[in-house]
Amino acid sequence: MDDLLRIEDELSEEQRLVRDTTSAFVTDKVLPHVGDWFEEGTFPARALAPELGGLGLLGMHLTEYGCAGLDAVSYGVACRELEAGDSGLRSFVSVQGSLAMFPIWKYGSQEQKEQWLPRMASGEAIGCFGLTEPDHGSDPGGMRTTAKRDPSGDWVLNGSKMWITNGSIADVAVVWAQTDDGIRGFVVPTDTKGFSAQEIHRKLSLRASVTAALYFDDMRLPGDAVLPGVRGLKGPLSCLSEARFGILWGAVGAARACLEAAVEYARTRVQFDRPIGSFQLTQQKLAWMYVAVGQAQLTALHLGRLKDAGAITPQQISFGKLANVRAALDTARQARTILGGNGITLEYPVIRHMTNLESVLTYEGTEEIHTLVLGEALTGLPAYR
Amino acid sequence: MNIVVCVKQVPDTATERKLRSDDNTLDRDAADGVVNELDEYAVEEALRLKEAHGGEVTVLTMGPDKAADTIRKALAMGADKAVHLVDDALHGSDALSTSYAMAQTLKKIGFDLVILGSESTDARTGVLAAMLAERLGVAQLTLANKVEVEGSAVTIQRVTDYGYDKVQGSLPAVISVVEKINEPRYPSFKGIMAAKKKPVQKLGAAEAELAADQIGLGAAWSEVTEAAAAPPRAAGTVVKDEGDGGVKTADFLSSKKFI
């Protein structure tokens, strides 16, 4: 598809190589199988993780400890190409790099970094991130999971977490819990006694992704399991900002994949002796999608440059996540109508992206919460406090 | 072992390719440049030989400034350094003058083994490896789908219509490879980051000591006089099965040398 706005020309040589490597991997190793994974409700994380790690996709925007140290735009471009494959694949990489590795890298002790980051960067160890609870999603500050210090200096955790990507396959979980000292993060090996995870089935979205509930039952951790570098909700929220930045790029990839499928279909599908792409109604849909994808891409690139300049704000990330995921979901739905009946099968990528994007709309800050963040930015009046 | 891989930037085969209207040479601005696909197999083979035998892999390309992208990709895959032969005077060089310019440069930078793809997807002459070997006075081992180096002996499997020939030569040598030889690696992100720091030496025609009357459009022995769009595909052959459909299909495939 023609890059009408010449946005790819804006990428540096290094960013283009990152794009090409990721896209080649997705084309060769993911696209031939992802429809089957989605149908079967599986994600071959153990097989893919070493390959993703070998390419440098895990913790790609972090430095040292086996991480590649890419700039923010490169990180975004990689997320875009991953999600052009499937939102589940991008979710895996986001959770590993931005939600599990990032807090250890940013707030962890030297021992925690050395113990986990190289293995996670290589894909040998898989991580997950426990913040959301069954009764606390948009309102994480009310979480009920507690960590109490007993006289021996150990921490004892009780509670549960919900909607945890990679939860039942992880080797390590970064778990956030209430303490006497506010919310703290804990690095939890998943073979710790008292830790259990249960996979969530019957999903109709992100089927090529593992989602689980985590349970902590008098789970005892040594005193040094806590992340020493952060206290309070800003710890987990800073991780989410990292991951949301990847999502606002990833959505562009999912949307682009839907548009490409729709254009190809519109050019070749003949009705009334003409390709349906020659009908004005179809062209109107395609042009609308083209504009939506182009605008989302420009937003992503602009935010990437702000992030590389160290100047990005959480409000700007809310803008990008809100605008781009909505654009992607609307694009997927438009594309679905162009593909007609074929649009509902896994022979084409569109319905897969469409249902995936329903999760993407909700996770990592719902559309509603990001709307209220912008509302507060405009009025100075917080609606949710 | 000192291995030099020759790579070429070509217009993306997925896009529409054009010739320039003024001199009938390739219009490099009309399409995105990518690494000639067969050269990626050459880079991969060089990296594997280096991993097995030690040494160094140098990338050599001849092309305009924009061909630097091609160099960077090869460096990101794992090559150690690069030489970029770049000069406006090289514009329009045909296979013969390209082989002259590259052979001169290869003599200058030194090599034990030169590896390149068996042809480029743009001009598709497929003669550069042979010309380089002649000009350098070394063994030519072309169309390899397997390469083995033992001491100073190089053995390849040379692909033929019916199978392969085993061809042996001694170092130094020039090898061209076909796509069946390996599966090129993707540049890893660490490789991409490391490539930024790898040395790229730019050589002009004067620095490579190229004679002005041997290079460029003026020195070309071949000339593109005309170009036309490919004719639309003719109708295919329909085999009607009258009990001998299998035999007829096999005869057809055999006549086209597919079997």
GROMACS .gro file of N, CA, C and O in nm, chain A residues 18-70:
model
  212
   18VAL      N    1   1.491  -0.180   1.213
   18VAL     CA    2   1.408  -0.238   1.319
   18VAL      C    3   1.272  -0.280   1.261
   18VAL      O    4   1.221  -0.389   1.286
   19ARG      N    5   1.215  -0.191   1.181
   19ARG     CA    6   1.087  -0.220   1.116
   19ARG      C    7   1.099  -0.345   1.028
   19ARG      O    8   1.016  -0.437   1.038
   20ASP      N    9   1.203  -0.349   0.948
   20ASP     CA   10   1.215  -0.460   0.852
   20ASP      C   11   1.238  -0.593   0.922
   20ASP      O   12   1.185  -0.696   0.881
   21THR      N   13   1.322  -0.593   1.026
   21THR     CA   14   1.346  -0.717   1.099
   21THR      C   15   1.216  -0.767   1.163
   21THR      O   16   1.181  -0.884   1.153
   22THR      N   17   1.143  -0.675   1.228
   22THR     CA   18   1.021  -0.716   1.297
   22THR      C   19   0.917  -0.765   1.197
   22THR      O   20   0.853  -0.869   1.216
   23SER      N   21   0.904  -0.690   1.089
   23SER     CA   22   0.803  -0.725   0.990
   23SER      C   23   0.836  -0.859   0.921
   23SER      O   24   0.748  -0.940   0.895
   24ALA      N   25   0.965  -0.882   0.895
   24ALA     CA   26   1.004  -1.010   0.833
   24ALA      C   27   0.975  -1.126   0.928
   24ALA      O   28   0.924  -1.232   0.886
   25PHE      N   29   1.004  -1.106   1.055
   25PHE     CA   30   0.976  -1.210   1.154
   25PHE      C   31   0.826  -1.240   1.159
   25PHE      O   32   0.784  -1.356   1.159
   26VAL      N   33   0.746  -1.135   1.164
   26VAL     CA   34   0.600  -1.153   1.173
   26VAL      C   35   0.548  -1.224   1.047
   26VAL      O   36   0.465  -1.315   1.055
   27THR      N   37   0.597  -1.181   0.933
   27THR     CA   38   0.551  -1.241   0.807
   27THR      C   39   0.589  -1.388   0.799
   27THR      O   40   0.508  -1.472   0.757
   28ASP      N   41   0.713  -1.420   0.841
   28ASP     CA   42   0.762  -1.558   0.826
   28ASP      C   43   0.712  -1.651   0.936
   28ASP      O   44   0.680  -1.767   0.911
   29LYS      N   45   0.709  -1.601   1.059
   29LYS     CA   46   0.691  -1.691   1.173
   29LYS      C   47   0.554  -1.679   1.241
   29LYS      O   48   0.518  -1.766   1.319
   30VAL      N   49   0.484  -1.573   1.216
   30VAL     CA   50   0.358  -1.552   1.288
   30VAL      C   51   0.236  -1.559   1.196
   30VAL      O   52   0.143  -1.636   1.222
   31LEU      N   53   0.238  -1.482   1.089
   31LEU     CA   54   0.118  -1.476   1.005
   31LEU      C   55   0.071  -1.613   0.952
   31LEU      O   56  -0.049  -1.636   0.944
   32PRO      N   57   0.163  -1.703   0.916
   32PRO     CA   58   0.114  -1.832   0.866
   32PRO      C   59   0.035  -1.912   0.972
   32PRO      O   60  -0.039  -2.003   0.937
   33HIS      N   61   0.054  -1.881   1.100
   33HIS     CA   62  -0.003  -1.965   1.206
   33HIS      C   63  -0.104  -1.895   1.295
   33HIS      O   64  -0.178  -1.961   1.368
   34VAL      N   65  -0.105  -1.762   1.291
   34VAL     CA   66  -0.176  -1.691   1.398
   34VAL      C   67  -0.328  -1.715   1.393
   34VAL      O   68  -0.394  -1.717   1.497
   35GLY      N   69  -0.381  -1.739   1.273
   35GLY     CA   70  -0.524  -1.772   1.263
   35GLY      C   71  -0.556  -1.900   1.339
   35GLY      O   72  -0.658  -1.910   1.409
   36ASP      N   73  -0.465  -1.997   1.328
   36ASP     CA   74  -0.485  -2.124   1.401
   36ASP      C   75  -0.472  -2.103   1.552
   36ASP      O   76  -0.549  -2.158   1.631
   37TRP      N   77  -0.370  -2.026   1.592
   37TRP     CA   78  -0.354  -2.000   1.736
   37TRP      C   79  -0.480  -1.935   1.791
   37TRP      O   80  -0.528  -1.971   1.899
   38PHE      N   81  -0.531  -1.839   1.714
   38PHE     CA   82  -0.650  -1.767   1.759
   38PHE      C   83  -0.767  -1.863   1.771
   38PHE      O   84  -0.839  -1.865   1.872
   39GLU      N   85  -0.784  -1.948   1.670
   39GLU     CA   86  -0.898  -2.040   1.673
   39GLU      C   87  -0.886  -2.137   1.790
   39GLU      O   88  -0.983  -2.168   1.858
   40GLU      N   89  -0.762  -2.184   1.812
   40GLU     CA   90  -0.741  -2.283   1.919
   40GLU      C   91  -0.730  -2.218   2.057
   40GLU      O   92  -0.730  -2.287   2.160
   41GLY      N   93  -0.719  -2.088   2.060
   41GLY     CA   94  -0.703  -2.019   2.188
   41GLY      C   95  -0.570  -2.049   2.254
   41GLY      O   96  -0.562  -2.071   2.375
   42THR      N   97  -0.463  -2.051   2.173
   42THR     CA   98  -0.331  -2.080   2.229
   42THR      C   99  -0.230  -1.974   2.182
   42THR      O  100  -0.251  -1.908   2.081
   43PHE      N  101  -0.124  -1.962   2.255
   43PHE     CA  102  -0.012  -1.878   2.212
   43PHE      C  103   0.116  -1.954   2.249
   43PHE      O  104   0.139  -1.981   2.366
   44PRO      N  105   0.198  -1.990   2.149
   44PRO     CA  106   0.317  -2.072   2.180
   44PRO      C  107   0.430  -1.989   2.239
   44PRO      O  108   0.536  -1.972   2.180
   45ALA      N  109   0.406  -1.939   2.359
   45ALA     CA  110   0.498  -1.843   2.419
   45ALA      C  111   0.639  -1.901   2.439
   45ALA      O  112   0.738  -1.834   2.410
   46ARG      N  113   0.644  -2.027   2.486
   46ARG     CA  114   0.778  -2.085   2.514
   46ARG      C  115   0.860  -2.100   2.387
   46ARG      O  116   0.981  -2.089   2.389
   47ALA      N  117   0.791  -2.129   2.276
   47ALA     CA  118   0.865  -2.144   2.151
   47ALA      C  119   0.904  -2.009   2.092
   47ALA      O  120   1.013  -1.993   2.037
   48LEU      N  121   0.815  -1.911   2.105
   48LEU     CA  122   0.842  -1.781   2.043
   48LEU      C  123   0.937  -1.695   2.124
   48LEU      O  124   1.014  -1.617   2.068
   49ALA      N  125   0.930  -1.707   2.258
   49ALA     CA  126   1.007  -1.615   2.342
   49ALA      C  127   1.157  -1.614   2.308
   49ALA      O  128   1.215  -1.506   2.295
   50PRO      N  129   1.222  -1.731   2.291
   50PRO     CA  130   1.365  -1.724   2.258
   50PRO      C  131   1.392  -1.658   2.123
   50PRO      O  132   1.493  -1.591   2.104
   51GLU      N  133   1.297  -1.676   2.029
   51GLU     CA  134   1.317  -1.611   1.899
   51GLU      C  135   1.300  -1.460   1.911
   51GLU      O  136   1.377  -1.382   1.854
   52LEU      N  137   1.197  -1.419   1.985
   52LEU     CA  138   1.176  -1.275   2.007
   52LEU      C  139   1.297  -1.217   2.081
   52LEU      O  140   1.343  -1.108   2.051
   53GLY      N  141   1.345  -1.294   2.179
   53GLY     CA  142   1.461  -1.249   2.255
   53GLY      C  143   1.586  -1.241   2.168
   53GLY      O  144   1.663  -1.145   2.176
   54GLY      N  145   1.603  -1.339   2.082
   54GLY     CA  146   1.720  -1.341   1.994
   54GLY      C  147   1.725  -1.219   1.902
   54GLY      O  148   1.832  -1.167   1.871
   55LEU      N  149   1.608  -1.175   1.858
   55LEU     CA  150   1.604  -1.057   1.773
   55LEU      C  151   1.621  -0.928   1.853
   55LEU      O  152   1.650  -0.824   1.796
   56GLY      N  153   1.601  -0.938   1.986
   56GLY     CA  154   1.617  -0.818   2.068
   56GLY      C  155   1.486  -0.748   2.097
   56GLY      O  156   1.484  -0.633   2.140
   57LEU      N  157   1.374  -0.815   2.073
   57LEU     CA  158   1.243  -0.751   2.090
   57LEU      C  159   1.200  -0.741   2.237
   57LEU      O  160   1.108  -0.666   2.267
   58LEU      N  161   1.262  -0.818   2.325
   58LEU     CA  162   1.216  -0.820   2.465
   58LEU      C  163   1.297  -0.720   2.548
   58LEU      O  164   1.417  -0.735   2.564
   59GLY      N  165   1.230  -0.618   2.596
   59GLY     CA  166   1.300  -0.512   2.668
   59GLY      C  167   1.385  -0.429   2.574
   59GLY      O  168   1.490  -0.378   2.612
   60MET      N  169   1.336  -0.413   2.451
   60MET     CA  170   1.418  -0.351   2.346
   60MET      C  171   1.455  -0.206   2.376
   60MET      O  172   1.557  -0.157   2.331
   61HIS      N  173   1.370  -0.136   2.455
   61HIS     CA  174   1.397   0.006   2.479
   61HIS      C  175   1.473   0.028   2.610
   61HIS      O  176   1.495   0.142   2.649
   62LEU      N  177   1.513  -0.082   2.674
   62LEU     CA  178   1.593  -0.070   2.797
   62LEU      C  179   1.740  -0.083   2.761
   62LEU      O  180   1.775  -0.127   2.651
   63THR      N  181   1.827  -0.045   2.856
   63THR     CA  182   1.970  -0.052   2.829
   63THR      C  183   2.037  -0.154   2.922
   63THR      O  184   1.985  -0.184   3.030
   64GLU      N  185   2.151  -0.202   2.880
   64GLU     CA  186   2.232  -0.301   2.953
   64GLU      C  187   2.155  -0.430   2.982
   64GLU      O  188   2.044  -0.447   2.932
   65TYR      N  189   2.213  -0.517   3.057
   65TYR     CA  190   2.151  -0.646   3.096
   65TYR      C  191   2.098  -0.723   2.974
   65TYR      O  192   1.993  -0.788   2.980
   66GLY      N  193   2.167  -0.713   2.862
   66GLY     CA  194   2.125  -0.788   2.744
   66GLY      C  195   2.017  -0.719   2.662
   66GLY      O  196   1.964  -0.777   2.568
   67CYS      N  197   1.982  -0.596   2.696
   67CYS     CA  198   1.878  -0.523   2.621
   67CYS      C  199   1.943  -0.438   2.512
   67CYS      O  200   2.056  -0.394   2.524
   68ALA      N  201   1.864  -0.416   2.405
   68ALA     CA  202   1.922  -0.353   2.287
   68ALA      C  203   1.940  -0.202   2.299
   68ALA      O  204   2.025  -0.144   2.233
   69GLY      N  205   1.859  -0.136   2.382
   69GLY     CA  206   1.874   0.008   2.399
   69GLY      C  207   1.826   0.091   2.282
   69GLY      O  208   1.889   0.188   2.242
   70LEU      N  209   1.711   0.054   2.225
   70LEU     CA  210   1.657   0.129   2.111
   70LEU      C  211   1.592   0.259   2.157
   70LEU      O  212   1.547   0.271   2.270
   0.00000   0.00000   0.00000
